[in-house]
Coordinates of C-alpha atoms in Angstrom, one line a residue:
X22 CA -19.0 -9.8 -9.2
X23 CA -15.4 -8.6 -9.1
X24 CA -15.0 -4.8 -9.5
X25 CA -13.0 -3.3 -12.3
X26 CA -10.3 -2.3 -9.9
X27 CA -10.2 -5.8 -8.6
X28 CA -9.9 -7.3 -12.1
X29 CA -7.1 -4.8 -12.9
X30 CA -5.3 -5.8 -9.7
X31 CA -5.6 -9.5 -10.4
X32 CA -4.4 -9.2 -14.0
X33 CA -1.6 -6.9 -12.9
X34 CA -0.4 -9.5 -10.4
X35 CA -0.6 -12.2 -13.1
X36 CA 1.5 -10.0 -15.5
X37 CA 4.0 -9.4 -12.7
X38 CA 4.6 -13.2 -12.4
X39 CA 2.5 -13.8 -9.4
X40 CA 0.3 -16.2 -11.3
X41 CA 2.7 -19.1 -10.5
X42 CA 2.0 -18.5 -6.8
X43 CA -1.8 -18.6 -7.4
X44 CA -1.6 -21.9 -9.4
X45 CA 0.8 -23.4 -6.8
X46 CA -1.8 -22.9 -4.1
X47 CA -4.1 -25.2 -6.1
X48 CA -1.6 -28.0 -6.4
X49 CA -2.2 -31.0 -4.1
X50 CA -0.1 -34.1 -3.7
X51 CA -2.5 -36.9 -4.9
X52 CA -0.9 -39.3 -2.4
X53 CA -1.0 -37.1 0.7
X54 CA -4.2 -38.0 2.5
X55 CA -3.6 -35.4 5.3
X56 CA -3.1 -32.6 2.7
X57 CA -6.2 -33.6 0.8
X58 CA -8.3 -33.9 3.9
X59 CA -7.2 -30.4 5.0
X60 CA -8.0 -29.0 1.6
X61 CA -11.4 -30.7 1.5
X62 CA -12.3 -29.0 4.8
X63 CA -11.2 -25.6 3.4
X64 CA -12.8 -25.6 -0.1
X65 CA -15.6 -28.2 -0.2
X66 CA -19.0 -27.6 1.4
X67 CA -19.4 -28.8 4.9
X68 CA -22.1 -31.3 3.9
X69 CA -19.6 -33.4 2.0
X70 CA -18.8 -36.5 4.2
X71 CA -16.3 -39.3 3.9
X72 CA -17.1 -42.9 4.4
X73 CA -15.8 -44.8 7.4
X74 CA -14.3 -43.5 10.7
X75 CA -11.0 -42.9 8.9
X76 CA -11.4 -41.7 5.3
X77 CA -9.9 -43.7 2.5
X78 CA -7.9 -42.4 -0.4
X79 CA -8.0 -44.4 -3.6
X80 CA -5.9 -43.7 -6.7
X81 CA -7.0 -46.4 -9.1
X82 CA -9.5 -49.2 -9.5
X83 CA -10.2 -52.2 -11.8
X84 CA -13.2 -54.5 -11.9
X85 CA -14.3 -55.2 -8.3
X86 CA -11.1 -53.9 -6.7
X87 CA -9.9 -50.5 -5.6
X88 CA -6.3 -49.5 -4.6
X89 CA -5.2 -46.9 -2.1
X90 CA -2.2 -44.6 -2.1
X91 CA 0.0 -47.4 -0.9
X92 CA -1.2 -49.8 -3.5
X93 CA -3.2 -51.9 -1.0
X94 CA -6.1 -53.7 -2.7
X95 CA -9.7 -53.5 -1.4
X96 CA -12.5 -55.7 -2.5
X97 CA -15.4 -53.4 -3.4
X98 CA -18.7 -54.8 -2.2
X99 CA -20.5 -51.5 -2.0
X100 CA -20.1 -49.3 -5.1
X101 CA -23.0 -49.9 -7.5
X102 CA -22.1 -47.1 -9.9
X103 CA -19.3 -48.9 -11.7
X104 CA -21.9 -51.4 -12.8
X105 CA -19.8 -53.7 -15.0
X106 CA -16.7 -53.1 -13.0
X107 CA -14.4 -50.2 -12.3
X108 CA -12.6 -48.8 -15.4
X109 CA -13.9 -51.5 -17.7
X110 CA -11.7 -51.3 -20.8
X111 CA -14.6 -51.5 -23.2
X112 CA -16.3 -48.6 -21.6
X113 CA -13.1 -46.6 -21.3
X114 CA -12.3 -47.1 -24.9
X115 CA -15.8 -46.2 -26.1
X116 CA -15.8 -42.9 -24.1
X117 CA -12.2 -42.0 -25.1
X118 CA -12.9 -42.7 -28.8
X119 CA -16.1 -40.7 -28.9
X120 CA -14.5 -37.8 -27.0
X121 CA -11.8 -37.6 -29.6
X122 CA -14.4 -37.3 -32.4
X123 CA -17.3 -35.1 -31.3
X124 CA -19.3 -34.4 -28.1
X125 CA -22.4 -32.3 -28.5
X126 CA -26.1 -32.2 -27.7
X127 CA -29.4 -33.6 -29.0
X128 CA -30.1 -30.4 -31.0
X129 CA -27.7 -31.9 -33.6
X130 CA -28.4 -35.4 -35.0
X131 CA -26.1 -38.3 -34.1
X132 CA -26.7 -42.0 -34.0
X133 CA -25.5 -42.6 -30.5
X134 CA -28.4 -41.2 -28.4
X135 CA -30.9 -42.7 -30.8
X136 CA -29.3 -46.2 -30.7
X137 CA -29.0 -46.0 -26.9
X138 CA -32.6 -44.9 -26.4
X139 CA -33.8 -47.8 -28.6
X140 CA -31.6 -50.3 -26.7
X141 CA -33.2 -49.1 -23.4
X142 CA -36.8 -49.2 -24.7
X143 CA -36.1 -52.7 -26.0
X144 CA -35.2 -53.8 -22.5
X145 CA -38.6 -52.8 -21.1
X146 CA -41.1 -55.6 -20.4
X147 CA -43.8 -53.6 -22.2
X148 CA -43.5 -52.1 -25.7
X149 CA -45.8 -49.3 -24.3
X150 CA -42.7 -47.8 -22.5
X151 CA -41.3 -46.8 -25.9
X152 CA -40.2 -43.2 -25.4
X153 CA -36.9 -42.1 -23.8
X154 CA -35.6 -38.9 -22.4
X155 CA -31.9 -38.8 -21.7
X156 CA -30.6 -36.7 -18.7
X157 CA -27.5 -36.5 -16.5
X158 CA -28.5 -37.9 -13.1
X159 CA -31.1 -39.8 -11.2
X160 CA -32.2 -36.6 -9.5
X161 CA -32.8 -35.0 -12.9
X162 CA -34.7 -38.2 -14.1
X163 CA -37.0 -38.2 -11.1
X164 CA -37.6 -34.5 -11.4
X165 CA -38.5 -34.8 -15.0
X166 CA -40.7 -37.8 -14.3
X167 CA -42.7 -35.7 -11.9
X168 CA -43.2 -33.0 -14.6
X169 CA -44.4 -35.6 -17.1
X170 CA -46.9 -36.9 -14.6
X171 CA -48.3 -33.5 -13.7
X172 CA -48.5 -32.5 -17.4
X173 CA -50.4 -35.7 -18.3
X174 CA -52.8 -35.9 -15.4
X175 CA -53.4 -32.2 -14.7
X176 CA -53.0 -33.1 -11.0
X177 CA -50.3 -31.8 -8.6
X178 CA -50.0 -34.1 -5.6
X179 CA -47.2 -36.7 -5.4
X180 CA -47.0 -39.7 -3.2
X181 CA -43.8 -41.2 -1.8
X182 CA -42.8 -43.5 1.0
X183 CA -41.2 -42.6 4.3
X184 CA -37.5 -43.5 4.3
X185 CA -37.3 -43.0 0.5
X186 CA -34.5 -41.3 -1.3
X187 CA -35.1 -39.9 -4.8
X188 CA -32.4 -37.3 -5.3
X189 CA -31.1 -33.8 -4.7
X190 CA -33.2 -31.3 -6.7
X191 CA -35.7 -29.3 -4.6
X192 CA -38.6 -31.5 -5.6
X193 CA -36.6 -34.7 -5.1
X194 CA -35.4 -33.6 -1.7
X195 CA -39.0 -33.1 -0.6
X196 CA -39.8 -36.6 -1.9
X197 CA -36.9 -38.1 0.0
X198 CA -38.0 -38.2 3.7
X199 CA -34.9 -40.1 4.9
X200 CA -33.7 -38.3 7.9
X201 CA -29.9 -38.2 7.4
X202 CA -29.9 -37.1 3.8
X203 CA -32.0 -34.0 4.2
X204 CA -33.9 -31.9 6.7
X205 CA -37.4 -32.3 5.3
X206 CA -38.8 -33.4 8.6
X207 CA -37.5 -30.2 10.1
X208 CA -39.2 -28.1 7.5
X209 CA -42.9 -27.8 6.7
X210 CA -43.8 -30.3 3.9
X211 CA -45.4 -28.7 0.8
X212 CA -49.1 -29.3 0.5
X213 CA -48.7 -31.3 -2.7
X214 CA -46.6 -34.1 -1.0
X215 CA -48.2 -37.1 0.6
X216 CA -46.0 -39.5 2.5
X217 CA -47.0 -43.2 2.9
X218 CA -45.8 -45.6 5.5
X219 CA -42.7 -47.6 4.7
X220 CA -43.9 -51.1 3.6
X221 CA -41.3 -52.9 5.6
X222 CA -42.1 -56.5 6.3
X223 CA -39.5 -56.7 9.1
X224 CA -40.1 -53.6 11.2
X225 CA -42.9 -51.6 9.6
X226 CA -46.3 -50.7 11.0
X227 CA -47.4 -54.2 9.8
X228 CA -44.9 -57.1 9.8
X229 CA -44.7 -60.6 8.6
X230 CA -44.9 -61.7 12.3
X231 CA -48.5 -60.5 12.2
X232 CA -49.7 -61.0 8.6
X233 CA -48.9 -63.7 6.1
X234 CA -46.7 -62.4 3.3
X235 CA -47.1 -65.2 0.8
X236 CA -50.9 -65.0 0.7
X237 CA -50.8 -61.2 0.1
X238 CA -52.3 -60.4 3.5
X239 CA -49.3 -58.2 4.5
X240 CA -49.4 -56.3 1.2
X241 CA -53.1 -55.8 1.6
X242 CA -52.7 -54.0 4.9
X243 CA -50.3 -51.5 3.6
X244 CA -52.4 -51.0 0.4
X245 CA -55.5 -50.4 2.5
X246 CA -53.7 -47.7 4.4
X247 CA -52.5 -46.1 1.2
X248 CA -56.1 -46.2 -0.2
X249 CA -57.4 -44.5 3.0
X250 CA -54.8 -41.9 2.9
X251 CA -55.5 -41.0 -0.8
X252 CA -59.3 -41.0 -0.1
X253 CA -58.8 -38.6 2.8
X254 CA -56.9 -36.2 0.6
X255 CA -59.5 -36.5 -2.1
X256 CA -62.1 -35.1 0.3
X257 CA -60.0 -32.0 0.6
X258 CA -59.8 -31.6 -3.2
X259 CA -56.5 -33.2 -3.8
X260 CA -55.7 -35.8 -6.5
X261 CA -52.4 -37.5 -7.2
X262 CA -50.4 -36.9 -10.3
X263 CA -48.1 -39.8 -9.4
X264 CA -46.7 -42.1 -6.8
X265 CA -42.9 -42.3 -7.0
X266 CA -41.6 -45.6 -5.7
X267 CA -38.2 -47.1 -5.4
X268 CA -38.6 -50.6 -6.7
X269 CA -36.5 -51.7 -3.7
X270 CA -35.9 -49.1 -1.0
X271 CA -32.1 -48.5 -0.9
X272 CA -31.0 -45.7 1.4
X273 CA -34.1 -46.5 3.6
X274 CA -32.4 -49.9 4.5
X275 CA -32.6 -52.2 1.4
X276 CA -36.3 -52.8 2.1
X277 CA -38.0 -55.5 0.0
X278 CA -41.7 -54.7 -0.1
X279 CA -44.4 -57.3 0.7
X280 CA -45.2 -59.5 -2.2
X281 CA -47.8 -57.9 -4.5
X282 CA -47.7 -54.5 -2.6
X283 CA -46.6 -52.3 -5.5
X284 CA -49.1 -54.0 -7.9
X285 CA -52.0 -53.2 -5.5
X286 CA -50.7 -49.7 -4.9
X287 CA -50.6 -49.1 -8.6
X288 CA -54.3 -50.0 -8.9
X289 CA -55.2 -47.6 -6.1
X290 CA -53.2 -44.7 -7.5
X291 CA -54.4 -45.2 -11.1
X292 CA -58.0 -45.3 -9.9
X293 CA -57.5 -42.0 -8.2
X294 CA -56.2 -40.5 -11.5
X295 CA -52.4 -40.8 -10.9
X296 CA -49.5 -42.5 -12.6
X297 CA -46.9 -44.9 -11.2
X298 CA -43.2 -44.0 -11.4
X299 CA -40.7 -46.7 -10.8
X300 CA -37.4 -45.4 -9.5
X301 CA -34.9 -48.0 -10.8
X302 CA -31.8 -45.8 -10.2
X303 CA -30.2 -48.2 -7.8
X304 CA -31.8 -51.5 -8.9
X305 CA -32.0 -51.3 -12.6
X306 CA -30.0 -53.0 -15.4
X307 CA -30.1 -56.5 -13.9
X308 CA -28.8 -55.9 -10.4
X309 CA -31.6 -58.1 -8.9
X310 CA -30.3 -61.1 -10.9
X311 CA -33.6 -62.7 -12.0
X312 CA -35.0 -59.7 -13.8
X313 CA -33.7 -56.6 -15.7
X314 CA -35.8 -54.2 -13.6
X315 CA -36.7 -54.7 -10.0
X316 CA -40.4 -53.6 -10.6
X317 CA -40.8 -56.9 -12.6
X318 CA -40.5 -58.8 -9.3
X319 CA -43.7 -57.0 -8.1
X320 CA -45.5 -58.2 -11.3
X321 CA -46.7 -54.8 -12.5
X322 CA -45.7 -52.3 -15.2
X323 CA -45.2 -48.7 -14.3
X324 CA -46.3 -45.7 -16.4
X325 CA -42.8 -44.1 -16.1
X326 CA -39.5 -45.6 -15.3
X327 CA -36.4 -43.7 -14.1
X328 CA -32.8 -44.9 -14.1
X329 CA -29.4 -43.5 -13.5
X330 CA -26.4 -44.5 -11.3
X331 CA -25.0 -47.6 -13.1
X332 CA -25.9 -46.6 -16.7
X333 CA -22.6 -45.0 -17.6
X334 CA -20.3 -47.1 -15.3
X335 CA -19.2 -43.8 -13.7
X336 CA -19.9 -41.5 -16.6
X337 CA -23.0 -39.2 -15.8
X338 CA -26.0 -40.4 -17.7
X339 CA -29.6 -41.1 -16.7
X340 CA -33.0 -41.7 -18.4
X341 CA -36.7 -41.5 -18.2
X342 CA -38.8 -44.0 -20.1
X343 CA -42.5 -43.6 -20.6
X344 CA -45.4 -44.0 -23.0
X345 CA -46.1 -42.2 -26.2
X346 CA -49.3 -40.8 -24.8
X347 CA -47.6 -39.3 -21.7
X348 CA -44.8 -37.9 -23.8
X349 CA -47.2 -36.2 -26.1
X350 CA -49.0 -34.5 -23.2
X351 CA -45.7 -33.2 -22.0
X352 CA -44.9 -31.9 -25.5
X353 CA -47.9 -29.6 -25.2
X354 CA -46.2 -27.8 -22.2
X355 CA -43.2 -26.8 -24.4
X356 CA -39.8 -27.9 -25.6
X357 CA -37.6 -30.0 -23.4
X358 CA -33.8 -29.6 -23.8
X359 CA -30.9 -30.8 -21.7
X360 CA -27.5 -29.5 -22.5
X361 CA -25.5 -32.6 -21.6
X362 CA -28.3 -35.2 -21.4
X363 CA -27.9 -37.7 -24.1
X364 CA -24.6 -36.3 -25.3
X365 CA -22.6 -38.3 -27.8
X366 CA -20.0 -39.4 -25.2
X367 CA -22.6 -40.2 -22.5
X368 CA -24.5 -42.3 -25.0
X369 CA -21.3 -44.1 -26.0
X370 CA -20.7 -45.0 -22.4
X371 CA -24.2 -46.3 -22.0
X372 CA -24.1 -48.4 -25.1
X373 CA -20.8 -49.9 -24.0
X374 CA -22.3 -50.8 -20.6
X375 CA -25.2 -52.6 -22.3
X376 CA -22.8 -54.5 -24.5
X377 CA -20.7 -55.7 -21.6
X378 CA -23.8 -56.7 -19.6
X379 CA -24.8 -59.0 -22.4
X380 CA -21.4 -60.2 -23.6
X381 CA -20.2 -61.1 -20.1
X382 CA -23.6 -62.4 -18.9
X383 CA -23.4 -60.2 -15.8
X384 CA -27.1 -60.4 -15.1
X385 CA -26.8 -64.1 -14.9
X386 CA -23.7 -63.7 -12.8
X387 CA -25.7 -61.5 -10.3
X388 CA -28.3 -64.3 -10.0
X389 CA -25.7 -67.1 -9.5
X390 CA -23.4 -65.2 -7.1
X391 CA -26.4 -63.7 -5.3
X392 CA -27.9 -67.1 -4.7
X393 CA -24.7 -68.3 -3.2
X394 CA -24.2 -65.1 -1.2
X395 CA -27.6 -65.0 0.4
X396 CA -27.1 -68.5 1.8
X397 CA -23.9 -67.4 3.4
X398 CA -25.6 -64.3 4.9
X399 CA -28.5 -66.4 6.2
X400 CA -25.9 -68.6 7.8
X401 CA -24.4 -65.6 9.5
X402 CA -27.8 -64.6 10.8
X403 CA -28.3 -68.1 12.3
X404 CA -24.9 -67.8 14.0
X405 CA -24.9 -64.2 15.2
X406 CA -28.0 -63.0 17.2
X407 CA -27.0 -59.4 16.5
X408 CA -28.3 -59.9 12.9
X409 CA -32.1 -59.5 12.9
X410 CA -32.8 -59.7 9.2
X411 CA -31.2 -60.5 5.8
X412 CA -33.0 -59.3 2.7
X413 CA -32.4 -58.7 -1.0
X414 CA -31.6 -60.6 -4.2
X415 CA -29.1 -60.7 -6.9
X416 CA -26.3 -58.4 -5.9
X417 CA -28.4 -56.0 -3.7
X418 CA -28.5 -57.1 0.0
X419 CA -29.2 -55.6 3.4
X420 CA -28.2 -57.1 6.8
X421 CA -30.0 -55.4 9.7
X422 CA -28.3 -55.3 13.1
X423 CA -30.4 -55.4 16.3
X424 CA -29.8 -55.8 20.0
X425 CA -30.0 -59.6 20.5
X426 CA -33.4 -60.9 21.2
X427 CA -35.1 -57.7 20.2
X428 CA -35.8 -55.6 17.1
X429 CA -34.2 -52.5 18.6
X430 CA -31.8 -51.2 16.0
X431 CA -28.1 -51.5 16.9
X432 CA -26.3 -48.9 14.8
X433 CA -23.1 -49.2 16.9
X434 CA -22.7 -52.9 16.0
X435 CA -23.5 -52.1 12.3
X436 CA -21.0 -49.3 12.1
X437 CA -18.3 -51.2 13.9
X438 CA -18.8 -54.2 11.6
X439 CA -18.5 -52.0 8.5
X440 CA -15.3 -50.5 9.8
X441 CA -13.8 -53.8 10.9
X442 CA -14.5 -55.3 7.5
X443 CA -12.9 -52.3 5.9
X444 CA -9.8 -52.8 8.0
X445 CA -9.7 -56.3 6.5
X446 CA -9.8 -54.9 3.0
X447 CA -13.4 -55.1 2.0
X448 CA -15.7 -52.1 1.4
X449 CA -19.4 -52.2 2.6
X450 CA -21.6 -49.4 3.8
X451 CA -24.6 -48.8 6.1
X452 CA -27.9 -46.9 5.9
X453 CA -31.5 -47.2 7.1
X454 CA -33.6 -45.1 9.5
X455 CA -31.7 -46.4 12.4
X456 CA -28.3 -46.5 10.6
X457 CA -28.2 -50.2 11.4
X458 CA -28.5 -51.9 8.0
X459 CA -25.2 -53.0 6.4
X460 CA -25.5 -52.6 2.6
X461 CA -24.0 -54.9 0.0
X462 CA -24.2 -53.8 -3.7
X463 CA -21.0 -54.5 -5.5
X464 CA -20.1 -54.2 -9.2
X465 CA -21.8 -56.9 -11.2
X466 CA -18.6 -58.8 -11.9
X467 CA -18.4 -59.8 -8.2
X468 CA -17.5 -63.4 -8.1
X469 CA -18.4 -66.4 -6.0
X470 CA -14.9 -66.4 -4.5
X471 CA -15.5 -62.7 -3.6
X472 CA -18.8 -63.6 -1.9
X473 CA -17.1 -66.3 0.1
X474 CA -14.4 -63.9 1.2
X475 CA -17.0 -61.3 2.2
X476 CA -19.0 -63.8 4.2
X477 CA -15.9 -65.1 6.0
X478 CA -14.7 -61.6 6.8
X479 CA -18.1 -60.6 8.2
X480 CA -18.1 -63.7 10.3
X481 CA -14.7 -62.9 11.7
X482 CA -15.6 -59.3 12.4
X483 CA -18.8 -60.2 14.2
X484 CA -17.1 -62.9 16.2
X485 CA -14.4 -60.6 17.4
X486 CA -16.9 -57.9 18.4
X487 CA -19.0 -60.3 20.3
X488 CA -16.0 -61.6 22.2
X489 CA -14.3 -58.2 22.8
X490 CA -17.3 -55.9 23.0
X491 CA -15.4 -53.4 20.9
X492 CA -18.3 -51.1 20.2
X493 CA -20.6 -48.9 22.1
X494 CA -24.3 -49.1 21.6
X495 CA -25.7 -45.5 21.5
X496 CA -29.0 -44.6 23.2
X497 CA -31.8 -45.4 20.8
X498 CA -35.3 -44.0 20.8
X499 CA -37.6 -46.9 19.8
X500 CA -40.7 -44.7 19.5
X501 CA -38.7 -42.4 17.1
X502 CA -37.6 -45.4 15.0
X503 CA -41.2 -46.6 14.7
X504 CA -42.4 -43.2 13.8
X505 CA -39.8 -43.0 11.0
X506 CA -41.5 -45.9 9.2
X507 CA -45.0 -44.4 9.4

């Protein structure tokens, strides 16, 4: 805290006209990338990173396009937060209008949060998921979901998967054992956390090369391991409160689980006294194309659903949906209040996003464009031996790079491809335990023409790199990579 003398000194300098100098120091030219980069390094935490080898500066965006300080247009094939398109006029108008009227919290009555909660519950495949909590971020949503599960079951343990990412609160960071986002592997895990093997059909402990996926044999192997792990913990007096599962693993490499796996896992967890929490923060609201929620593709209904990123099209809003029975158990713990969760403006943004999704048939667009895009990506896989796997659906895809003829991850090729494509004016990204999975998750207005352009640009970048060997493949510890999926 500043001392009285310090405060007097500051106010004295302001009174003497030095305030202008203090405010001038905070002024930054919005078009000066070098100045902004220097200021970032000075005042932002060192953990903040920029995307790509050379950071990009964007000043405006519209639909599926972003524009840099020179006005150059980039096709956005990566940012899934602007769900219905950057700066959608209907969302902008809804937020601006409500901000000009009133913006307060849920301790005062207003129609917006109630209407929004009802719209969300109506989108659930089961009427049982009829109670909604509105929060600010996916991290808050997952943290609250954990509290709900512990209050209802009376148990403490939580299960998650290796490679998962669930957020940035302390509890969510522990439940996010993906190496490059946090240091949980370098710290001692809490005794309430149980980490299951990544159910990755391509490079997991069990693969589709060994076990048939369509018959359910592959899912059964992973489910059996989960059952054994829970049983072993039970002998030591532990019981699960919940299993927190990304419906499709995002940061962990766009992993699509074996058919039927999550349904079998749910039966095991529930038999042990726990609840199933579906993390739909990246995949919800129709991104998978054929369904509104990715957990529907696994043909099961969770006990709690969390959602976040795309809900406000850039405005912070997230939610937890659950049953009346679970909600009532949580009520016994005490009042729940969130200052900004479910604010009038946030709810207005959420309502506008749902309107646009329906009016512009963006879920249908995700299915149509995604069906076209995956054929193009599979064609690239057949042409370029550095692509080991293509996976996903709708507008949520991963393309895994390997050293040709092997499954050894090739992060060098992946990163080089992402940067080459960026230089050509298209934004993608990369993730996964080996940092070798190129991720595609554009705004839902992404068109067939955009998909064609993306595929052609990827083809050119891959061909150039194969001919010119413009990247260096770093040393890779295969045993470490296998361990990261266990």
